[in-house]
mmCIF file of C-alpha atoms and ligand atoms in Angstrom:
data_model
loop_
_atom_site.group_PDB
_atom_site.id
_atom_site.type_symbol
_atom_site.label_atom_id
_atom_site.label_comp_id
_atom_site.label_asym_id
_atom_site.label_seq_id
_atom_site.Cartn_x
_atom_site.Cartn_y
_atom_site.Cartn_z
ATOM 1 C CA UNK A 109 76.951 55.693 -34.183
ATOM 2 C CA UNK A 110 73.820 55.677 -32.030
ATOM 3 C CA UNK A 111 73.689 52.806 -29.565
ATOM 4 C CA UNK A 112 70.445 50.849 -29.648
ATOM 5 C CA UNK A 113 69.327 49.208 -26.416
ATOM 6 C CA UNK A 114 66.449 46.842 -25.686
ATOM 7 C CA UNK A 115 63.897 48.428 -23.346
ATOM 8 C CA UNK A 116 61.382 46.350 -21.377
ATOM 9 C CA UNK A 117 58.789 48.517 -19.634
ATOM 10 C CA UNK A 118 57.649 45.643 -17.403
ATOM 11 C CA UNK A 119 54.708 45.208 -15.043
ATOM 12 C CA UNK A 120 53.203 47.013 -12.044
ATOM 13 C CA UNK A 121 55.158 50.236 -11.472
ATOM 14 C CA UNK A 122 57.505 49.221 -14.322
ATOM 15 C CA UNK A 123 56.069 51.491 -17.058
ATOM 16 C CA UNK A 124 55.953 54.476 -14.658
ATOM 17 C CA UNK A 125 59.592 54.220 -13.586
ATOM 18 C CA UNK A 126 60.768 53.297 -17.091
ATOM 19 C CA UNK A 127 59.120 56.392 -18.614
ATOM 20 C CA UNK A 128 60.798 58.495 -15.922
ATOM 21 C CA UNK A 129 64.173 56.872 -16.599
ATOM 22 C CA UNK A 130 63.980 57.285 -20.384
ATOM 23 C CA UNK A 131 63.029 60.949 -19.894
ATOM 24 C CA UNK A 132 66.110 61.365 -17.706
ATOM 25 C CA UNK A 133 68.331 59.627 -20.320
ATOM 26 C CA UNK A 134 66.951 61.875 -23.072
ATOM 27 C CA UNK A 135 67.482 64.973 -20.926
ATOM 28 C CA UNK A 136 71.208 64.252 -20.591
ATOM 29 C CA UNK A 137 71.479 63.475 -24.294
ATOM 30 C CA UNK A 138 72.628 59.907 -23.760
ATOM 31 C CA UNK A 139 72.163 59.297 -27.504
ATOM 32 C CA UNK A 140 70.458 55.946 -27.032
ATOM 33 C CA UNK A 141 67.872 54.484 -29.375
ATOM 34 C CA UNK A 142 65.179 52.368 -27.733
ATOM 35 C CA UNK A 143 64.046 49.021 -29.087
ATOM 36 C CA UNK A 144 60.869 48.438 -27.022
ATOM 37 C CA UNK A 145 60.134 44.788 -26.295
ATOM 38 C CA UNK A 146 57.696 42.904 -24.101
ATOM 39 C CA UNK A 147 58.191 40.473 -21.212
ATOM 40 C CA UNK A 148 56.157 39.389 -18.197
ATOM 41 C CA UNK A 149 52.426 39.916 -17.758
ATOM 42 C CA UNK A 150 52.365 42.696 -20.364
ATOM 43 C CA UNK A 151 53.819 40.253 -22.903
ATOM 44 C CA UNK A 152 51.395 37.517 -21.939
ATOM 45 C CA UNK A 153 48.437 39.826 -22.435
ATOM 46 C CA UNK A 154 49.616 40.977 -25.846
ATOM 47 C CA UNK A 155 51.295 37.886 -27.312
ATOM 48 C CA UNK A 156 50.207 34.952 -25.148
ATOM 49 C CA UNK A 157 53.829 34.353 -24.120
ATOM 50 C CA UNK A 158 55.703 35.536 -21.027
ATOM 51 C CA UNK A 159 59.069 35.739 -22.738
ATOM 52 C CA UNK A 160 58.537 36.186 -26.492
ATOM 53 C CA UNK A 161 61.213 35.116 -28.968
ATOM 54 C CA UNK A 162 61.324 38.672 -30.376
ATOM 55 C CA UNK A 163 62.455 39.956 -26.960
ATOM 56 C CA UNK A 164 65.231 37.385 -26.718
ATOM 57 C CA UNK A 165 66.374 38.193 -30.274
ATOM 58 C CA UNK A 166 66.383 41.911 -29.536
ATOM 59 C CA UNK A 167 68.621 41.447 -26.459
ATOM 60 C CA UNK A 168 70.852 39.124 -28.452
ATOM 61 C CA UNK A 169 71.275 41.758 -31.178
ATOM 62 C CA UNK A 170 71.575 44.863 -29.013
ATOM 63 C CA UNK A 171 73.608 43.137 -26.265
ATOM 64 C CA UNK A 172 72.420 45.782 -23.783
ATOM 65 C CA UNK A 173 68.990 45.898 -22.134
ATOM 66 C CA UNK A 174 67.261 48.168 -19.635
ATOM 67 C CA UNK A 175 64.534 46.225 -17.869
ATOM 68 C CA UNK A 176 61.809 47.329 -15.476
ATOM 69 C CA UNK A 177 60.450 44.795 -12.922
ATOM 70 C CA UNK A 178 58.502 41.833 -14.296
ATOM 71 C CA UNK A 179 55.715 39.846 -12.691
ATOM 72 C CA UNK A 180 56.086 36.072 -13.013
ATOM 73 C CA UNK A 181 52.600 34.561 -12.716
ATOM 74 C CA UNK A 182 52.282 31.299 -10.779
ATOM 75 C CA UNK A 183 51.845 28.337 -13.128
ATOM 76 C CA UNK A 184 53.097 30.265 -16.178
ATOM 77 C CA UNK A 185 55.908 27.788 -16.866
ATOM 78 C CA UNK A 186 58.617 29.955 -15.267
ATOM 79 C CA UNK A 187 59.775 29.930 -11.657
ATOM 80 C CA UNK A 188 61.150 33.412 -12.271
ATOM 81 C CA UNK A 189 61.429 35.376 -15.500
ATOM 82 C CA UNK A 190 64.456 37.219 -14.153
ATOM 83 C CA UNK A 191 66.269 33.965 -13.421
ATOM 84 C CA UNK A 192 65.274 32.675 -16.885
ATOM 85 C CA UNK A 193 66.692 35.769 -18.611
ATOM 86 C CA UNK A 194 69.921 35.592 -16.625
ATOM 87 C CA UNK A 195 70.310 31.920 -17.462
ATOM 88 C CA UNK A 196 69.397 32.331 -21.147
ATOM 89 C CA UNK A 197 72.076 34.977 -21.731
ATOM 90 C CA UNK A 198 74.519 33.501 -19.201
ATOM 91 C CA UNK A 199 74.595 36.809 -17.288
ATOM 92 C CA UNK A 200 76.832 35.407 -14.617
ATOM 93 C CA UNK A 201 77.713 38.506 -12.594
ATOM 94 C CA UNK A 202 75.031 40.390 -10.716
ATOM 95 C CA UNK A 203 76.501 43.739 -9.645
ATOM 96 C CA UNK A 204 74.585 45.566 -6.929
ATOM 97 C CA UNK A 205 76.051 48.804 -5.595
ATOM 98 C CA UNK A 206 74.821 50.204 -2.281
ATOM 99 C CA UNK A 207 75.663 53.868 -1.757
ATOM 100 C CA UNK A 208 74.445 56.190 0.991
ATOM 101 C CA UNK A 209 72.459 59.218 -0.096
ATOM 102 C CA UNK A 210 72.472 62.148 2.304
ATOM 103 C CA UNK A 211 68.930 62.985 3.320
ATOM 104 C CA UNK A 212 67.577 59.456 2.862
ATOM 105 C CA UNK A 213 66.126 57.756 5.898
ATOM 106 C CA UNK A 214 69.008 55.316 6.359
ATOM 107 C CA UNK A 215 70.901 54.335 9.473
ATOM 108 C CA UNK A 216 74.307 55.036 7.940
ATOM 109 C CA UNK A 217 75.660 57.923 5.899
ATOM 110 C CA UNK A 218 78.975 56.675 4.520
ATOM 111 C CA UNK A 219 78.316 53.374 2.814
ATOM 112 C CA UNK A 220 79.779 52.786 -0.615
ATOM 113 C CA UNK A 221 80.030 49.087 -1.380
ATOM 114 C CA UNK A 222 79.310 46.722 -4.242
ATOM 115 C CA UNK A 223 77.999 43.175 -3.987
ATOM 116 C CA UNK A 224 78.916 40.874 -6.870
ATOM 117 C CA UNK A 225 76.624 37.880 -6.806
ATOM 118 C CA UNK A 226 77.011 34.714 -8.893
ATOM 119 C CA UNK A 227 73.911 34.605 -11.043
ATOM 120 C CA UNK A 228 73.756 31.337 -12.964
ATOM 121 C CA UNK A 229 74.444 28.468 -10.542
ATOM 122 C CA UNK A 230 73.740 27.322 -7.010
ATOM 123 C CA UNK A 231 70.525 27.282 -5.030
ATOM 124 C CA UNK A 232 68.391 29.233 -7.503
ATOM 125 C CA UNK A 233 69.276 26.973 -10.402
ATOM 126 C CA UNK A 234 68.881 23.798 -8.379
ATOM 127 C CA UNK A 235 68.624 20.518 -10.229
ATOM 128 C CA UNK A 236 66.101 17.771 -9.569
ATOM 129 C CA UNK A 237 63.737 19.979 -7.586
ATOM 130 C CA UNK A 238 60.961 17.798 -6.220
ATOM 131 C CA UNK A 239 58.117 18.039 -3.723
ATOM 132 C CA UNK A 240 56.414 14.779 -2.708
ATOM 133 C CA UNK A 241 52.747 14.666 -3.749
ATOM 134 C CA UNK A 242 51.683 14.379 -0.090
ATOM 135 C CA UNK A 243 53.860 17.420 0.765
ATOM 136 C CA UNK A 244 55.902 15.395 3.269
ATOM 137 C CA UNK A 245 59.287 15.979 1.672
ATOM 138 C CA UNK A 246 61.034 18.342 -0.731
ATOM 139 C CA UNK A 247 64.459 18.210 -2.293
ATOM 140 C CA UNK A 248 66.749 19.885 -4.791
ATOM 141 C CA UNK A 249 70.404 19.592 -5.674
ATOM 142 C CA UNK A 250 72.720 22.598 -5.570
ATOM 143 C CA UNK A 251 75.527 22.594 -8.126
ATOM 144 C CA UNK A 252 78.437 24.972 -8.548
ATOM 145 C CA UNK A 253 81.301 24.597 -11.001
ATOM 146 C CA UNK A 254 84.937 25.640 -10.848
ATOM 147 C CA UNK A 255 84.387 27.668 -14.039
ATOM 148 C CA UNK A 256 81.320 29.400 -12.563
ATOM 149 C CA UNK A 257 83.128 30.282 -9.336
ATOM 150 C CA UNK A 258 86.273 31.425 -11.094
ATOM 151 C CA UNK A 259 84.668 33.741 -13.621
ATOM 152 C CA UNK A 260 82.525 35.615 -11.094
ATOM 153 C CA UNK A 261 85.400 36.051 -8.647
ATOM 154 C CA UNK A 262 87.655 37.251 -11.466
ATOM 155 C CA UNK A 263 84.894 39.647 -12.486
ATOM 156 C CA UNK A 264 84.758 41.037 -8.931
ATOM 157 C CA UNK A 265 88.526 41.573 -8.748
ATOM 158 C CA UNK A 266 88.613 43.160 -12.222
ATOM 159 C CA UNK A 267 85.741 45.443 -11.202
ATOM 160 C CA UNK A 268 87.589 46.368 -8.010
ATOM 161 C CA UNK A 269 90.699 47.221 -10.015
ATOM 162 C CA UNK A 270 88.776 49.236 -12.644
ATOM 163 C CA UNK A 271 86.793 51.159 -10.057
ATOM 164 C CA UNK A 272 89.831 51.903 -7.876
ATOM 165 C CA UNK A 273 88.484 49.775 -5.034
ATOM 166 C CA UNK A 274 90.847 48.509 -2.378
ATOM 167 C CA UNK A 275 89.416 45.273 -1.036
ATOM 168 C CA UNK A 276 87.358 42.222 -2.034
ATOM 169 C CA UNK A 277 85.609 40.189 0.671
ATOM 170 C CA UNK A 278 84.761 36.591 -0.243
ATOM 171 C CA UNK A 279 81.545 35.514 1.522
ATOM 172 C CA UNK A 280 80.856 31.792 1.964
ATOM 173 C CA UNK A 281 79.667 29.062 4.329
ATOM 174 C CA UNK A 282 82.484 26.609 3.758
ATOM 175 C CA UNK A 283 82.496 25.468 7.393
ATOM 176 C CA UNK A 284 79.098 23.766 6.927
ATOM 177 C CA UNK A 285 78.378 23.567 3.181
ATOM 178 C CA UNK A 286 81.857 22.151 2.718
ATOM 179 C CA UNK A 287 81.532 21.052 -0.887
ATOM 180 C CA UNK A 288 79.445 23.657 -2.616
ATOM 181 C CA UNK A 289 80.675 26.801 -0.940
ATOM 182 C CA UNK A 290 83.999 25.163 -0.044
ATOM 183 C CA UNK A 291 84.771 25.098 -3.757
ATOM 184 C CA UNK A 292 83.774 28.750 -4.090
ATOM 185 C CA UNK A 293 86.113 29.747 -1.262
ATOM 186 C CA UNK A 294 89.021 27.656 -2.559
ATOM 187 C CA UNK A 295 88.736 28.971 -6.100
ATOM 188 C CA UNK A 296 88.268 32.541 -4.859
ATOM 189 C CA UNK A 297 91.538 32.397 -2.921
ATOM 190 C CA UNK A 298 93.319 31.005 -5.987
ATOM 191 C CA UNK A 299 91.987 33.867 -8.119
ATOM 192 C CA UNK A 300 92.911 36.430 -5.440
ATOM 193 C CA UNK A 301 96.567 35.470 -5.869
ATOM 194 C CA UNK A 302 96.475 37.033 -9.349
ATOM 195 C CA UNK A 303 95.476 40.395 -7.859
ATOM 196 C CA UNK A 304 98.268 41.319 -5.492
ATOM 197 C CA UNK A 305 97.257 45.006 -5.714
ATOM 198 C CA UNK A 306 93.807 44.295 -4.196
ATOM 199 C CA UNK A 307 93.461 43.276 -0.561
ATOM 200 C CA UNK A 308 91.209 40.281 0.023
ATOM 201 C CA UNK A 309 89.691 38.484 2.990
ATOM 202 C CA UNK A 310 86.930 35.959 3.559
ATOM 203 C CA UNK A 311 83.984 35.878 5.921
ATOM 204 C CA UNK A 312 81.365 33.269 6.759
ATOM 205 C CA UNK A 313 77.996 34.541 5.591
ATOM 206 C CA UNK A 314 76.378 34.813 9.039
ATOM 207 C CA UNK A 315 79.333 36.781 10.379
ATOM 208 C CA UNK A 316 79.312 38.917 7.200
ATOM 209 C CA UNK A 317 75.674 39.875 7.883
ATOM 210 C CA UNK A 318 76.458 40.861 11.458
ATOM 211 C CA UNK A 319 79.536 42.837 10.387
ATOM 212 C CA UNK A 320 77.539 44.605 7.673
ATOM 213 C CA UNK A 321 75.080 45.864 10.253
ATOM 214 C CA UNK A 322 77.694 46.729 12.887
ATOM 215 C CA UNK A 323 80.580 48.104 10.810
ATOM 216 C CA UNK A 324 79.559 48.425 7.161
ATOM 217 C CA UNK A 325 82.447 50.784 6.403
ATOM 218 C CA UNK A 326 84.896 47.851 6.458
ATOM 219 C CA UNK A 327 83.396 46.531 3.185
ATOM 220 C CA UNK A 328 84.320 47.613 -0.302
ATOM 221 C CA UNK A 329 83.528 44.831 -2.829
ATOM 222 C CA UNK A 330 81.797 41.620 -1.729
ATOM 223 C CA UNK A 331 81.768 38.526 -3.935
ATOM 224 C CA UNK A 332 79.556 35.564 -3.141
ATOM 225 C CA UNK A 333 77.333 32.772 -4.412
ATOM 226 C CA UNK A 334 73.792 33.179 -5.726
ATOM 227 C CA UNK A 335 71.628 32.690 -2.622
ATOM 228 C CA UNK A 336 73.909 34.556 -0.211
ATOM 229 C CA UNK A 337 74.308 37.361 -2.758
ATOM 230 C CA UNK A 338 70.564 37.790 -3.061
ATOM 231 C CA UNK A 339 70.144 38.171 0.684
ATOM 232 C CA UNK A 340 73.251 40.255 1.315
ATOM 233 C CA UNK A 341 72.488 42.727 -1.466
ATOM 234 C CA UNK A 342 68.994 43.344 -0.072
ATOM 235 C CA UNK A 343 70.517 43.755 3.376
ATOM 236 C CA UNK A 344 72.866 46.358 1.862
ATOM 237 C CA UNK A 345 69.927 48.086 0.141
ATOM 238 C CA UNK A 346 68.314 48.313 3.591
ATOM 239 C CA UNK A 347 71.473 49.881 5.011
ATOM 240 C CA UNK A 348 71.278 52.750 2.521
ATOM 241 C CA UNK A 349 67.573 53.534 2.598
ATOM 242 C CA UNK A 350 65.622 50.784 0.921
ATOM 243 C CA UNK A 351 64.832 49.113 -2.367
ATOM 244 C CA UNK A 352 63.816 52.354 -4.078
ATOM 245 C CA UNK A 353 67.518 53.259 -4.281
ATOM 246 C CA UNK A 354 69.000 49.866 -5.235
ATOM 247 C CA UNK A 355 70.019 49.156 -8.832
ATOM 248 C CA UNK A 356 71.471 45.974 -10.308
ATOM 249 C CA UNK A 357 73.420 44.987 -13.413
ATOM 250 C CA UNK A 358 73.499 41.459 -14.837
ATOM 251 C CA UNK A 359 76.595 41.014 -16.923
ATOM 252 C CA UNK A 360 77.803 38.233 -19.207
ATOM 253 C CA UNK A 361 80.132 37.865 -22.170
ATOM 254 C CA UNK A 362 77.374 38.265 -24.761
ATOM 255 C CA UNK A 363 74.898 40.647 -23.136
ATOM 256 C CA UNK A 364 74.224 42.883 -20.154
ATOM 257 C CA UNK A 365 70.914 43.760 -18.540
ATOM 258 C CA UNK A 366 70.325 46.669 -16.162
ATOM 259 C CA UNK A 367 67.445 46.924 -13.723
ATOM 260 C CA UNK A 368 66.062 47.999 -10.371
ATOM 261 C CA UNK A 369 66.507 45.391 -7.636
ATOM 262 C CA UNK A 370 62.930 45.801 -6.421
ATOM 263 C CA UNK A 371 59.860 44.053 -7.809
ATOM 264 C CA UNK A 372 56.810 45.367 -9.610
ATOM 265 C CA UNK A 373 55.280 46.797 -6.379
ATOM 266 C CA UNK A 374 51.658 46.002 -7.288
ATOM 267 C CA UNK A 375 50.478 47.754 -4.097
ATOM 268 C CA UNK A 376 51.415 51.188 -5.488
ATOM 269 C CA UNK A 377 51.162 50.521 -9.237
ATOM 270 C CA UNK A 378 49.215 53.193 -11.130
ATOM 271 C CA UNK A 379 49.277 55.648 -8.222
ATOM 272 C CA UNK A 380 52.102 57.740 -9.665
ATOM 273 C CA UNK A 381 54.160 57.631 -6.459
ATOM 274 C CA UNK A 382 56.840 55.030 -7.298
ATOM 275 C CA UNK A 383 60.422 56.102 -6.704
ATOM 276 C CA UNK A 384 62.206 55.948 -10.088
ATOM 277 C CA UNK A 385 65.744 56.184 -8.634
ATOM 278 C CA UNK A 386 66.632 52.485 -8.563
ATOM 279 C CA UNK A 387 66.006 52.126 -12.301
ATOM 280 C CA UNK A 388 67.708 55.473 -12.994
ATOM 281 C CA UNK A 389 70.746 54.244 -11.069
ATOM 282 C CA UNK A 390 70.537 51.030 -13.137
ATOM 283 C CA UNK A 391 70.629 53.273 -16.212
ATOM 284 C CA UNK A 392 73.757 54.921 -14.764
ATOM 285 C CA UNK A 393 75.354 51.465 -14.556
ATOM 286 C CA UNK A 394 74.321 50.954 -18.201
ATOM 287 C CA UNK A 395 76.013 54.225 -19.206
ATOM 288 C CA UNK A 396 79.160 53.127 -17.393
ATOM 289 C CA UNK A 397 79.021 49.787 -19.215
ATOM 290 C CA UNK A 398 78.982 51.803 -22.466
ATOM 291 C CA UNK A 399 82.022 53.764 -21.204
ATOM 292 C CA UNK A 400 79.980 56.945 -20.765
ATOM 293 C CA UNK A 401 81.406 57.600 -17.311
ATOM 294 C CA UNK A 402 80.741 61.315 -17.370
ATOM 295 C CA UNK A 403 76.982 60.968 -17.855
ATOM 296 C CA UNK A 404 76.841 58.129 -15.311
ATOM 297 C CA UNK A 405 78.468 60.392 -12.747
ATOM 298 C CA UNK A 406 76.112 63.275 -13.590
ATOM 299 C CA UNK A 407 73.045 61.051 -13.142
ATOM 300 C CA UNK A 408 74.257 59.888 -9.721
ATOM 301 C CA UNK A 409 75.037 63.367 -8.499
ATOM 302 C CA UNK A 410 71.712 64.797 -9.719
ATOM 303 C CA UNK A 411 69.864 62.039 -7.837
ATOM 304 C CA UNK A 412 72.023 62.628 -4.748
ATOM 305 C CA UNK A 413 71.330 66.386 -4.844
ATOM 306 C CA UNK A 414 67.582 65.932 -5.161
ATOM 307 C CA UNK A 415 67.421 63.395 -2.333
ATOM 308 C CA UNK A 416 69.552 65.591 -0.073
ATOM 309 C CA UNK A 417 67.367 68.648 -0.740
ATOM 310 C CA UNK A 418 64.144 66.651 -0.365
ATOM 311 C CA UNK A 419 62.837 68.416 -3.491
ATOM 312 C CA UNK A 420 59.670 66.597 -4.648
ATOM 313 C CA UNK A 421 60.856 63.192 -3.323
ATOM 314 C CA UNK A 422 58.415 60.263 -3.236
ATOM 315 C CA UNK A 423 56.718 58.898 -0.075
ATOM 316 C CA UNK A 424 59.160 55.977 0.370
ATOM 317 C CA UNK A 425 61.850 58.627 0.955
ATOM 318 C CA UNK A 426 59.655 60.561 3.370
ATOM 319 C CA UNK A 427 58.427 63.132 0.844
ATOM 320 C CA UNK A 428 55.004 63.705 -0.641
ATOM 321 C CA UNK A 429 56.069 63.996 -4.273
ATOM 322 C CA UNK A 430 55.060 62.007 -7.333
ATOM 323 C CA UNK A 431 57.134 59.976 -9.776
ATOM 324 C CA UNK A 432 56.660 62.744 -12.326
ATOM 325 C CA UNK A 433 57.591 65.599 -9.987
ATOM 326 C CA UNK A 434 60.622 63.725 -8.657
ATOM 327 C CA UNK A 435 61.725 63.087 -12.241
ATOM 328 C CA UNK A 436 61.244 66.789 -13.079
ATOM 329 C CA UNK A 437 63.463 67.693 -10.115
ATOM 330 C CA UNK A 438 66.198 65.323 -11.339
ATOM 331 C CA UNK A 439 65.911 66.415 -14.983
ATOM 332 C CA UNK A 440 66.046 70.112 -14.035
ATOM 333 C CA UNK A 441 69.472 69.477 -12.510
ATOM 334 C CA UNK A 442 70.612 67.634 -15.633
ATOM 335 C CA UNK A 443 69.168 69.830 -18.376
HETATM 336 P P1 LIG B 713 57.199 41.283 -6.712
HETATM 337 O O1 LIG B 713 56.375 40.060 -6.526
HETATM 338 O O2 LIG B 713 57.109 41.843 -8.106
HETATM 339 O O3 LIG B 713 58.624 41.130 -6.235
HETATM 340 P P2 LIG B 713 56.591 42.594 -4.191
HETATM 341 O O4 LIG B 713 55.514 43.579 -3.812
HETATM 342 O O5 LIG B 713 56.660 41.305 -3.497
HETATM 343 O O6 LIG B 713 56.528 42.411 -5.796
HETATM 344 P P3 LIG B 713 58.488 44.657 -4.344
HETATM 345 O O7 LIG B 713 57.829 45.024 -5.611
HETATM 346 O O8 LIG B 713 59.964 44.683 -4.341
HETATM 347 O O9 LIG B 713 58.022 43.246 -3.903
HETATM 348 O O10 LIG B 713 57.933 45.625 -3.215
HETATM 349 C C1 LIG B 713 58.214 45.506 -1.820
HETATM 350 C C2 LIG B 713 57.721 46.762 -1.126
HETATM 351 O O11 LIG B 713 58.555 47.886 -1.477
HETATM 352 C C3 LIG B 713 56.305 47.165 -1.525
HETATM 353 O O12 LIG B 713 55.619 47.687 -0.412
HETATM 354 C C4 LIG B 713 56.507 48.227 -2.566
HETATM 355 O O13 LIG B 713 55.447 49.171 -2.649
HETATM 356 C C5 LIG B 713 57.807 48.905 -2.123
HETATM 357 N N1 LIG B 713 58.562 49.386 -3.296
HETATM 358 C C6 LIG B 713 59.254 48.622 -4.169
HETATM 359 N N2 LIG B 713 59.780 49.376 -5.129
HETATM 360 C C7 LIG B 713 59.423 50.648 -4.869
HETATM 361 C C8 LIG B 713 59.671 51.907 -5.529
HETATM 362 N N3 LIG B 713 60.409 51.990 -6.645
HETATM 363 N N4 LIG B 713 59.130 53.020 -4.992
HETATM 364 C C9 LIG B 713 58.402 52.955 -3.859
HETATM 365 N N5 LIG B 713 58.130 51.813 -3.190
HETATM 366 C C10 LIG B 713 58.641 50.669 -3.687
#
């Protein structure tokens, strides 16, 4: 049976990198059917709504979505459309791999790590957010739950086991934020006891950042709370050559959404020079989620080959190619 997925072409460079990614998926014969839906500015222009009901229903039915970056306009009723989608579908695990590509302008060549970030609680879902009318004071309450901590840590250990990873590092700030991240650390150690085959350790977030820059090879899988995960995964993207190569999966019990970590890059939108790799690598995560490991592996190695050869790569990777030419180079290796 053909698998139908929801496809959101997004804003800014979104349509350019989505077209490239769908062309790549068709070239490898992924056998996916696309249910195109709107969200973000494109949706607002066409339907008057930023997140139309039809889009939510499509994701609910298909349970798998490929999403290009969205622009969240100020004053549109949403702090962030991405956060709203994650919350709506309870996509609690944000999985962000960072892998070195030979030939990319990165400081390190042998990084292969995955950050698992809690996606539905903590600082980004703060309760009672308030700024005094005279701008003299602002406040918000951070909440984490035992259930929220436990399920994301379990997810990280299960992922480590499935992917043949050796170690999970729990990142926290329990020495200062004793309650909120203290609970995360406590629960994480409890969960770790169920996974005797996987080594685990914990690091305070500031030390983790320093260690990532000094000795990134000591990391395998990192699991952490929402805010720290956001920062650490971008740091890891920087270690391997930038946002143009950083994909992300948002996974819950009822649905999963795959994307590029970067935003809609309005500064280069419409110029035809956006790097499509982050979304293509997000599509590889999607294929893996659908148990199509062979095609996922082929996509990753085609991208790696093209980057290493420098064949038609885009300016962010030091080349002078276009999105279309770069996609041709990848598809030629897959066809
Ligand atoms: P948003 O508000 O949607 O997050 P932004 O411009 O603040 O947009 P990004 O879209 O992530 O943040 O862009 C940050 C920088 O990285 C920009 O200079 C952008 O051009 C560049 N960039 C992001 N994605 C890509 C890409 N796929 N290819 C090339 N450059 C990119």
